[in-house]
CSV table of C-alpha atoms in Angstrom, one decimal:
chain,number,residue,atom,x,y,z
O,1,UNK,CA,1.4,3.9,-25.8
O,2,UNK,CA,-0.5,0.8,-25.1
O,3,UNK,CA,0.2,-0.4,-21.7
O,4,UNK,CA,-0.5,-4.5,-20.9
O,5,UNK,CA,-2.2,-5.4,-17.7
O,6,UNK,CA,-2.2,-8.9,-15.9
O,7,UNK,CA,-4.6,-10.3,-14.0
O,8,UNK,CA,-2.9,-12.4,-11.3
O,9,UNK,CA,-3.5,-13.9,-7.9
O,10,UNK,CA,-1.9,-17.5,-7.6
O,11,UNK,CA,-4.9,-18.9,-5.9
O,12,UNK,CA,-7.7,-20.4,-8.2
O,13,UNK,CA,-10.7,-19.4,-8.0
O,14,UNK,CA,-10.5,-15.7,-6.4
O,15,UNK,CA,-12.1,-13.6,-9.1
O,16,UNK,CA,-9.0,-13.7,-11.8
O,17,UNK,CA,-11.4,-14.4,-14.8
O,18,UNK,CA,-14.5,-12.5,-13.7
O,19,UNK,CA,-12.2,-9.3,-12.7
O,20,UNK,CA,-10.7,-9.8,-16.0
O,21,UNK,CA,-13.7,-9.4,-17.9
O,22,UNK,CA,-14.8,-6.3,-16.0
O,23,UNK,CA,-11.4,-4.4,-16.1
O,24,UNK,CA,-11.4,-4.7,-20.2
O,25,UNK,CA,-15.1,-4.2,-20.6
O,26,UNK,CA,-14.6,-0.8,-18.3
O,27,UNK,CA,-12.1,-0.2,-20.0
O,28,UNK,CA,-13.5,-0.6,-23.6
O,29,UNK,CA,-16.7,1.5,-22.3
O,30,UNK,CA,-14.7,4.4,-21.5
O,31,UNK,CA,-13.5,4.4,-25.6
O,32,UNK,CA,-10.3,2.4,-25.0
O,33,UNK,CA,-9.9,0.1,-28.1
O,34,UNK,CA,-9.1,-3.0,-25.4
O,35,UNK,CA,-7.8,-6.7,-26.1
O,36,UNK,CA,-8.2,-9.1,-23.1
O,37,UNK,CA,-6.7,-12.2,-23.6
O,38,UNK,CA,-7.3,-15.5,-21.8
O,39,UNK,CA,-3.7,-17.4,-20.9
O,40,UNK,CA,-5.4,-20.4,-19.6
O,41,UNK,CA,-4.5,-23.0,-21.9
O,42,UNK,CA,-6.7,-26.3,-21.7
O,43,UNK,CA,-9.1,-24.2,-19.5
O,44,UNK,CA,-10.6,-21.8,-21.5
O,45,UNK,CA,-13.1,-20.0,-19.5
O,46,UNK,CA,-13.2,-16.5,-20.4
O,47,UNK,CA,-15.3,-16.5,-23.7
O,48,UNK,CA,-18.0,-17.8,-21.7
O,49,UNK,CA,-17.8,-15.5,-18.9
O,50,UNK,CA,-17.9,-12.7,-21.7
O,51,UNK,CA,-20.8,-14.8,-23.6
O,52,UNK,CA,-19.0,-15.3,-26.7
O,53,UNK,CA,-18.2,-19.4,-26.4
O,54,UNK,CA,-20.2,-20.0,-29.6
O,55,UNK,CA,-18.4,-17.3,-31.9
O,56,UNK,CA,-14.7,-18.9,-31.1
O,57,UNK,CA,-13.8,-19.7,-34.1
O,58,UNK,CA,-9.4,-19.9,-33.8
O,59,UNK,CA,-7.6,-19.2,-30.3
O,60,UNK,CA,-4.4,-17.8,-29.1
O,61,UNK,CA,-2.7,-21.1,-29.9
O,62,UNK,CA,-3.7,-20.9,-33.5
O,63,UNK,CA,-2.3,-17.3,-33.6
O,64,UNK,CA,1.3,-18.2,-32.1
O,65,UNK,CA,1.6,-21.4,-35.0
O,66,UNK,CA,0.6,-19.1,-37.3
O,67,UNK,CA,-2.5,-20.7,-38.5
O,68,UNK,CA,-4.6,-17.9,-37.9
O,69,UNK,CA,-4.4,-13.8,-37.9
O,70,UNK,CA,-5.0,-12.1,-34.9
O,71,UNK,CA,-7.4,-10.4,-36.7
O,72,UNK,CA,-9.2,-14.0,-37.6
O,73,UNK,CA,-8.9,-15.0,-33.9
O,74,UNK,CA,-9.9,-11.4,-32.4
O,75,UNK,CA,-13.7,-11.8,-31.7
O,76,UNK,CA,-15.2,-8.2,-31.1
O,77,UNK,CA,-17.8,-8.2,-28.1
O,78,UNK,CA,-21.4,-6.9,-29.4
O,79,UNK,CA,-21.8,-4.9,-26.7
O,80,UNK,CA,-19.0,-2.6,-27.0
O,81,UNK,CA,-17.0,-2.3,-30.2
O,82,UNK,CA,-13.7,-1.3,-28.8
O,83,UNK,CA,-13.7,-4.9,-26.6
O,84,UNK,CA,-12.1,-7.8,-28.6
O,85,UNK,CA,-11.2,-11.3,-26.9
O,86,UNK,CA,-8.7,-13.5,-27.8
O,87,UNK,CA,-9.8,-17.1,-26.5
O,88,UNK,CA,-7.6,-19.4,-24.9
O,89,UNK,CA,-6.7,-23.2,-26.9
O,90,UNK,CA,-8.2,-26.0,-26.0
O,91,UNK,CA,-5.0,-28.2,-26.4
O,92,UNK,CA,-3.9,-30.4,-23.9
O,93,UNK,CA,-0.5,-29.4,-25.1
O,94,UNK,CA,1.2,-27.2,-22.2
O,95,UNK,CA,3.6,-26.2,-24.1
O,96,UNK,CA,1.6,-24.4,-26.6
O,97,UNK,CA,2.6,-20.9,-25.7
O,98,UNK,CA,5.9,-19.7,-26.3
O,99,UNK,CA,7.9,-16.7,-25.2
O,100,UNK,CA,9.3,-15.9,-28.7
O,101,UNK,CA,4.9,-16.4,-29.8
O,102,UNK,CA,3.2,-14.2,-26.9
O,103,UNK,CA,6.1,-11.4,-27.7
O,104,UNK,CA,5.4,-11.5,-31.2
O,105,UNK,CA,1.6,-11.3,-30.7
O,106,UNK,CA,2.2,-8.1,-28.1
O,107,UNK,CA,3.8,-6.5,-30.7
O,108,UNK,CA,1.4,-6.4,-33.1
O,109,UNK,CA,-1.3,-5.8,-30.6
O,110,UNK,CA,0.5,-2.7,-29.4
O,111,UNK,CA,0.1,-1.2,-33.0
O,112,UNK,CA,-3.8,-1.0,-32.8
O,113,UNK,CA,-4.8,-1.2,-29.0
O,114,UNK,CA,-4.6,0.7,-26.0
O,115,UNK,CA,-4.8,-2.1,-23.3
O,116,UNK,CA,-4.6,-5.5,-23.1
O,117,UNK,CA,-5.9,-7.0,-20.3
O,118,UNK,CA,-4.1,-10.8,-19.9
O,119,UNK,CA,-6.0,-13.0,-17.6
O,120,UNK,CA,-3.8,-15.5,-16.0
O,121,UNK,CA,-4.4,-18.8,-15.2
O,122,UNK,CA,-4.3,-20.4,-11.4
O,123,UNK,CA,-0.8,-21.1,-10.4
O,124,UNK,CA,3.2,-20.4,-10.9
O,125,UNK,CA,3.3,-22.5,-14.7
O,126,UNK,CA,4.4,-21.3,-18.0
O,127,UNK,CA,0.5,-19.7,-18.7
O,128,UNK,CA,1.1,-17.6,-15.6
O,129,UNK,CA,4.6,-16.9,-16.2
O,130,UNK,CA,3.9,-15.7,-19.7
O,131,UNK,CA,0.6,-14.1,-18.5
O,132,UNK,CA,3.0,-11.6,-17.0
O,133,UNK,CA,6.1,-11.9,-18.8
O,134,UNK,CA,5.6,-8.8,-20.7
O,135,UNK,CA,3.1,-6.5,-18.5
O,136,UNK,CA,3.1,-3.2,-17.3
O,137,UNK,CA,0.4,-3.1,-14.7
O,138,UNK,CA,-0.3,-6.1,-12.1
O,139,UNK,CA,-3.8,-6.4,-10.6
O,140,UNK,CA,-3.4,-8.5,-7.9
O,141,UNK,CA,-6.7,-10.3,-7.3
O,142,UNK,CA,-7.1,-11.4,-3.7
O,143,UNK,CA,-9.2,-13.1,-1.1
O,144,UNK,CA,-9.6,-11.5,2.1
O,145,UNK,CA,-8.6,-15.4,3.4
O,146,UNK,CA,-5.1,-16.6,4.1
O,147,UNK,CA,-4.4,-18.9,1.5
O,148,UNK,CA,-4.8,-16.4,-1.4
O,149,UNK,CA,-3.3,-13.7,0.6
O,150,UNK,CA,-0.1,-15.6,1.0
O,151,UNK,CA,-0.2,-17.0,-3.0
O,152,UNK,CA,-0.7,-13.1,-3.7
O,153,UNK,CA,2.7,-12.7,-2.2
O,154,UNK,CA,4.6,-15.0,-3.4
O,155,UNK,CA,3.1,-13.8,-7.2
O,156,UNK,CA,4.2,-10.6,-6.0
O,157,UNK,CA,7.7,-12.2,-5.4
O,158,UNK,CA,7.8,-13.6,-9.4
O,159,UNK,CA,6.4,-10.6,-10.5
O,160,UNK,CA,9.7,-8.4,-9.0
O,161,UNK,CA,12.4,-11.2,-10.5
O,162,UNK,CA,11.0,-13.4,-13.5
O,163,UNK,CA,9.5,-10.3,-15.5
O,164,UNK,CA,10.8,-8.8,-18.9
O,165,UNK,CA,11.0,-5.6,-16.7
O,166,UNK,CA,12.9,-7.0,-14.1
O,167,UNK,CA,15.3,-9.4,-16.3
O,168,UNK,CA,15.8,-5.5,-18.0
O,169,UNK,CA,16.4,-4.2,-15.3
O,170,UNK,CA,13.7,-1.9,-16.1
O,171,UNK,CA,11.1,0.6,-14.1
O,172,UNK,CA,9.3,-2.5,-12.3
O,173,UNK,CA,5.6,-3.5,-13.0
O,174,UNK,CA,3.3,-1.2,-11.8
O,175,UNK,CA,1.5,-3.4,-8.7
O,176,UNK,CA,-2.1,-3.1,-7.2
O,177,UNK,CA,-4.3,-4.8,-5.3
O,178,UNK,CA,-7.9,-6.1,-5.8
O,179,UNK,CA,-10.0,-7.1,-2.7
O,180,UNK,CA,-12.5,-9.4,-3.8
O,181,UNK,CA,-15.1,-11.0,-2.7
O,182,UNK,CA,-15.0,-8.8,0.6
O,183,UNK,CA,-17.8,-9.3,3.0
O,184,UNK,CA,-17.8,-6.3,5.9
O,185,UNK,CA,-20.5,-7.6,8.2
O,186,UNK,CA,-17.5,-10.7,8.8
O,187,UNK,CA,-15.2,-8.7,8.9
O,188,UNK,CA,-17.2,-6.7,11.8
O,189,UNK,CA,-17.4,-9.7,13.8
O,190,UNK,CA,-13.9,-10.6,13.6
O,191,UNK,CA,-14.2,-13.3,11.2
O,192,UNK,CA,-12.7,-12.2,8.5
O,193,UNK,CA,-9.2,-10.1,7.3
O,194,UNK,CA,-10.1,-6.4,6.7
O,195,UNK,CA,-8.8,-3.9,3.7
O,196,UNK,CA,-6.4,-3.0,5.9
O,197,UNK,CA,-5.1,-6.2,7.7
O,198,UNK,CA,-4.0,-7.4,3.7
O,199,UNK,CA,-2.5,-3.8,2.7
O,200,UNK,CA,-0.5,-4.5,6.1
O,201,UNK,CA,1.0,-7.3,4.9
O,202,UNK,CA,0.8,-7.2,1.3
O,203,UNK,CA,2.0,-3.5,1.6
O,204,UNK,CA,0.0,-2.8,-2.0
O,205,UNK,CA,-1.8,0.7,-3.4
O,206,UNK,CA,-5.7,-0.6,-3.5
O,207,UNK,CA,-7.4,-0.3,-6.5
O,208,UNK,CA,-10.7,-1.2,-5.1
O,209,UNK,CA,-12.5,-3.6,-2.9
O,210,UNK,CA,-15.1,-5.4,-4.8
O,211,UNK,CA,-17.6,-6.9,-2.0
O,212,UNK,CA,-19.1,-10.6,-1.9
O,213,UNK,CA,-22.0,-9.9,-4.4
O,214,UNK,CA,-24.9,-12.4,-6.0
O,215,UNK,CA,-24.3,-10.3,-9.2
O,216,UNK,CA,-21.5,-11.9,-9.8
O,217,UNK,CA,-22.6,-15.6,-10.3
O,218,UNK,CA,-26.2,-14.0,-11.8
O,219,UNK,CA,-23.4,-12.1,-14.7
O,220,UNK,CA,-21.4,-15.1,-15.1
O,221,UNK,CA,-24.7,-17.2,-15.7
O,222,UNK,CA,-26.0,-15.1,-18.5
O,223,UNK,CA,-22.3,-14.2,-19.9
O,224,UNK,CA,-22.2,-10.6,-19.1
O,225,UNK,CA,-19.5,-8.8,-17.6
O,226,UNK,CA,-20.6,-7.8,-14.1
O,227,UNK,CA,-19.7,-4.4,-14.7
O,228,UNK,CA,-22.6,-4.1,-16.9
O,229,UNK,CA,-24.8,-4.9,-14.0
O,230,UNK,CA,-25.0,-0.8,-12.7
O,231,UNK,CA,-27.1,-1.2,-10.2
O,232,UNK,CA,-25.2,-3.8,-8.4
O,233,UNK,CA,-22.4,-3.2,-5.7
O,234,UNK,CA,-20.1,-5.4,-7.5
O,235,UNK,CA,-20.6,-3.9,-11.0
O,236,UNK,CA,-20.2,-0.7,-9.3
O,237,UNK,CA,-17.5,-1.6,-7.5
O,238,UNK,CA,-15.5,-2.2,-10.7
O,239,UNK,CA,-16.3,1.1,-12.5
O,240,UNK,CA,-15.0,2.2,-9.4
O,241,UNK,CA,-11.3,0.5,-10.0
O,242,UNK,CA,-11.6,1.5,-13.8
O,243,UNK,CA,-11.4,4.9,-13.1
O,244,UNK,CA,-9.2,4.8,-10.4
O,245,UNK,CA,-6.7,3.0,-12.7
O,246,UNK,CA,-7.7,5.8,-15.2
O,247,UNK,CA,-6.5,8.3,-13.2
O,248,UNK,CA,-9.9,9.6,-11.4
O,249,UNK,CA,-9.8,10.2,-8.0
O,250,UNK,CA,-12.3,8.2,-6.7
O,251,UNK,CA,-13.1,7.8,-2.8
O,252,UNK,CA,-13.4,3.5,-1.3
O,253,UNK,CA,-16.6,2.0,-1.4
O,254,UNK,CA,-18.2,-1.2,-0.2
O,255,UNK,CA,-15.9,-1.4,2.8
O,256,UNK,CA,-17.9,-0.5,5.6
O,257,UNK,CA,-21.7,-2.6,5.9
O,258,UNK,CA,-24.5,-0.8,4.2
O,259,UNK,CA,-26.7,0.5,6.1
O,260,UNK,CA,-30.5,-0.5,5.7
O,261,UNK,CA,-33.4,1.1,5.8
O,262,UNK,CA,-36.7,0.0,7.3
O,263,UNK,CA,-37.9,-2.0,4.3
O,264,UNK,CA,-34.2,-3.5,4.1
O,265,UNK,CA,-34.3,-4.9,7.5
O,266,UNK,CA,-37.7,-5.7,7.5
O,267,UNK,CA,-37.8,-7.6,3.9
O,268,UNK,CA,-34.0,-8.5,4.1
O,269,UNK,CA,-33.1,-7.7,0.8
R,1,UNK,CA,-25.0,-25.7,26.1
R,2,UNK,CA,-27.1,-23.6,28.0
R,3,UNK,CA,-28.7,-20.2,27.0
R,4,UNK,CA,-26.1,-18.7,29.7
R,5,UNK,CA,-23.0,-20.2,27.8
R,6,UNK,CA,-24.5,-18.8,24.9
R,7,UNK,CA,-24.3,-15.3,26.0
R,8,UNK,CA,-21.2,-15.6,28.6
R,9,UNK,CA,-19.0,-16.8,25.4
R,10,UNK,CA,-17.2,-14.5,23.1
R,11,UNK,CA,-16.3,-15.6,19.6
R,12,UNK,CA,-12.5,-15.7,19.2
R,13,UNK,CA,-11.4,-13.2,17.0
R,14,UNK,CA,-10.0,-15.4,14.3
R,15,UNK,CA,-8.7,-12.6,11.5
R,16,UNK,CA,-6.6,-11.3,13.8
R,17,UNK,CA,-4.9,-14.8,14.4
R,18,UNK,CA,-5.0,-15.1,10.1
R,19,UNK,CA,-3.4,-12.0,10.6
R,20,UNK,CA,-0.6,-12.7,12.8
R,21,UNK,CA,0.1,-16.2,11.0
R,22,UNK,CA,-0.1,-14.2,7.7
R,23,UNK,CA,2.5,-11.9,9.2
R,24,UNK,CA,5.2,-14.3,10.3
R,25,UNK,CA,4.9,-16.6,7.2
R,26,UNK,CA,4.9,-13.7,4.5
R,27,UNK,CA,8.2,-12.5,6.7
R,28,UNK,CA,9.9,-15.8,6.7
R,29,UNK,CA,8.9,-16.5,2.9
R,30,UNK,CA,10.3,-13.3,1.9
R,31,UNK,CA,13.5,-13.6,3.5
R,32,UNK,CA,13.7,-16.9,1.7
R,33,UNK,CA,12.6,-15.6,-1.6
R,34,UNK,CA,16.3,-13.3,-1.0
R,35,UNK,CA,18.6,-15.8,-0.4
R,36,UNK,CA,21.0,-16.3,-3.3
R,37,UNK,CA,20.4,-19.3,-5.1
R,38,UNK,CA,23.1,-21.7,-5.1
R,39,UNK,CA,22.5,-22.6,-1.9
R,40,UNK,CA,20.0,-25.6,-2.4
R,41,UNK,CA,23.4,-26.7,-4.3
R,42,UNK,CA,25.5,-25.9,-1.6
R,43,UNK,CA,23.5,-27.8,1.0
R,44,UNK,CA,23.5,-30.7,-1.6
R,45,UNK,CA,27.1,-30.9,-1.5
R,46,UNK,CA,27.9,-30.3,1.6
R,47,UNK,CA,25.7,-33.1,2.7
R,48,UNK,CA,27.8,-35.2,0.2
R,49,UNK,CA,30.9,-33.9,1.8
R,50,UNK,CA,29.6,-34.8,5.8
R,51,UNK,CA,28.2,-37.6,4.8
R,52,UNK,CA,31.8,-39.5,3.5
R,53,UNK,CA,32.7,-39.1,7.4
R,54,UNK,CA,29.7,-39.1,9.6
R,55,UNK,CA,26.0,-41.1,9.4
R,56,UNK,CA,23.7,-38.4,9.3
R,57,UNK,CA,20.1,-37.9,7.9
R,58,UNK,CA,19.0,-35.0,5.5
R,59,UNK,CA,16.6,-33.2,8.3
R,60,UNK,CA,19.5,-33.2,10.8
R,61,UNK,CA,21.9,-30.6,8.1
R,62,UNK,CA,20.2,-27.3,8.4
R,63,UNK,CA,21.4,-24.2,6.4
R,64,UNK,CA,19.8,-20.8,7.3
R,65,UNK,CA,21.2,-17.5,5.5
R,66,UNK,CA,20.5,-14.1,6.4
R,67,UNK,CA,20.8,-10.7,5.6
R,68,UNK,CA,20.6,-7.4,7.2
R,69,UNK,CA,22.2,-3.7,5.8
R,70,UNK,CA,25.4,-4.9,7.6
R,71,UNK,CA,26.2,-8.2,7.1
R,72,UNK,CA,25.1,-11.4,5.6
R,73,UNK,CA,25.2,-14.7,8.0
R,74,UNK,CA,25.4,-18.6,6.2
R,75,UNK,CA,24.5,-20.8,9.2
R,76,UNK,CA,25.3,-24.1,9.4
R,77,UNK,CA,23.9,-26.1,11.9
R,78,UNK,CA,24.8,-30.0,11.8
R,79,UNK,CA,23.3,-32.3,14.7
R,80,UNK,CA,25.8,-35.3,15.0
R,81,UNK,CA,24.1,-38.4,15.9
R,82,UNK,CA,25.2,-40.1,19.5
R,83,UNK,CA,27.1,-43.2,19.0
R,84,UNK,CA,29.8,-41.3,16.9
């Protein structure tokens, strides 16, 4: 049974996209046939962080008005053949998307995938709404920082009344939280929230805690999913939530400072 | 500042005020996110309905609804202006 995943936060600019990316990519590595689709209408931004901007060819748009197969619009990543993105429209038209369209497309993604991963856009609009209209599993991308942790709840609020499964009245959408862009030495010094301080008052099962990495902007500059990066904590880190979401049990990482060794401190690598 | 203030001053812990403001507002919002919802209607009309009879501004109606596993309280607190 395929299962859809959203990739939500409220907050712009936590990690939505690049986690995104990551999740399906994991997911496609571990032989999962994956779609990951990008709701961001007029903002298209995940094609590039995947590096396939220059093979788009029709979008999601084109697929809901029919002027396009899902099969035309589906571009498979040539890294992994079981990844396949479905672009976001360029319109300007906000009302592009449709409940009746997005269902429709679900439907016949469910035939031939096992996940699709739906990256939301930034904020409570129709993209976000419809983002995770029809999802099974939240991932709830946050910022240890109190704007995002306070947008994360009230997401978590829309995700418990304005979902298919809770209009249903159905088993309610499977909720977890992603840490990102976690620094521990702050959060040492006081300075900044810890794991802990946002599972108190989100009161969400953690997926992971992806750390404040350099890989991340060095991934997003050459168009590869971080996760691909296996040497760095970040990519690591997301391998990590993969199989955690897969079922593995698999112990927290990246929440304590690393410790260094000689050359570390000395060259400060 | 001199080298001494330097080392004499401790660096206020500001998670744990993010923390307790996170807390408090998450708590409040929540309670919000619960209350049934006619009740920005209901607060619409009865400032219609106070209003035929007394000079009174929007900020000065306040409605407040709770719940707990007993009861549920509608609270509605008018502040009538001086020179009635």
């Amino acid at each position: 049974m395929a299962r859809i995943i959203v990739v939500t936060s409220g907050k712009g600019g936590v990690g939505k996209t690049t986690t995104s990316a990551a999740i399906a990519m994991g997911l496609a590595k571990k032989g999962h046939k994956t779609a990951v689709i990008d709701f961001d209408v007029g903002l298209r931004n995940l094609d590039l962080i995947l590096g396939c901007e220059r093979r788009v060819v029709y979008d999601f748009v084109n697929v809901i008005n029919g002027e396009a197969t899902l099969n035309q619009a589906l571009i498979k990543d040539k890294r992994c053949d079981k990844l396949f993105v479905l672009p976001a429209s360029q319109t300007r038209d906000k009302d592009a998307l449709t409940v009746e369209g997005v269902g429709k497309a679900f439907k016949e993604l469910k035939k031939t995938f096992k996940y699709i991963v739906c990256d939301s856009p930034a904020g409570i609009e129709r993209g976000a709404h419809l983002a995770m209209y029809f999802a099974d599993d939240a991932f709830v991308v946050t910022n240890p920082e109190v704007s995002s942790v306070r947008d994360s709840d009230r997401m978590l609020g829309i995700l418990s009344s304005k979902s298919q499964r809770a209009e249903k009245s159905e088993t309610p959408i499977k909720e977890y939280l992603l840490l990102t862009r976690y620094n521990p030495a702050r959060v040492k010094l006081g300075e900044m929230l810890s794991v802990e301080d946002v599972q108190d008052i989100l009161s969400l099962h953690l997926l992971g805690v992806i750390p404040e990495s350099q890989s991340v902007l060095n991934a997003s500059n050459s168009g590869t999913p971080v996760i691909l990066d296996e040497q760095s904590d970040a990519g690591q880190a997301y391998s990590d939530i993969v199989d955690r979401y897969l079922g593995e049990d698999k112990p927290h990482r990246f929440i304590d400072e690393a410790k260094k060794g000689l050359f570390g401190r000395l060259f400060r690598s | 500042m001199s080298l001494l203030n330097y080392f004499k001053k401790s660096k206020p812990n500001t998670a744990k005020l993010a923390k307790e403001r996170l807390q408090i507002l998450v708590s409040h919002e929540r309670s919000a996110r619960n209350q049934p919802s006619y009740l920005p209607e209901l607060q619409k009309e009865l400032m219609a309905v106070i209003k035929k009879y007394v000079k009174v501004n929007q900020e000065d109606i306040s409605i407040n609804y709770e719940s707990d596993e007993n009861q549920e309280t509608l609270e509605l607190n008018i502040v009538l202006p001086d020179n009635v």
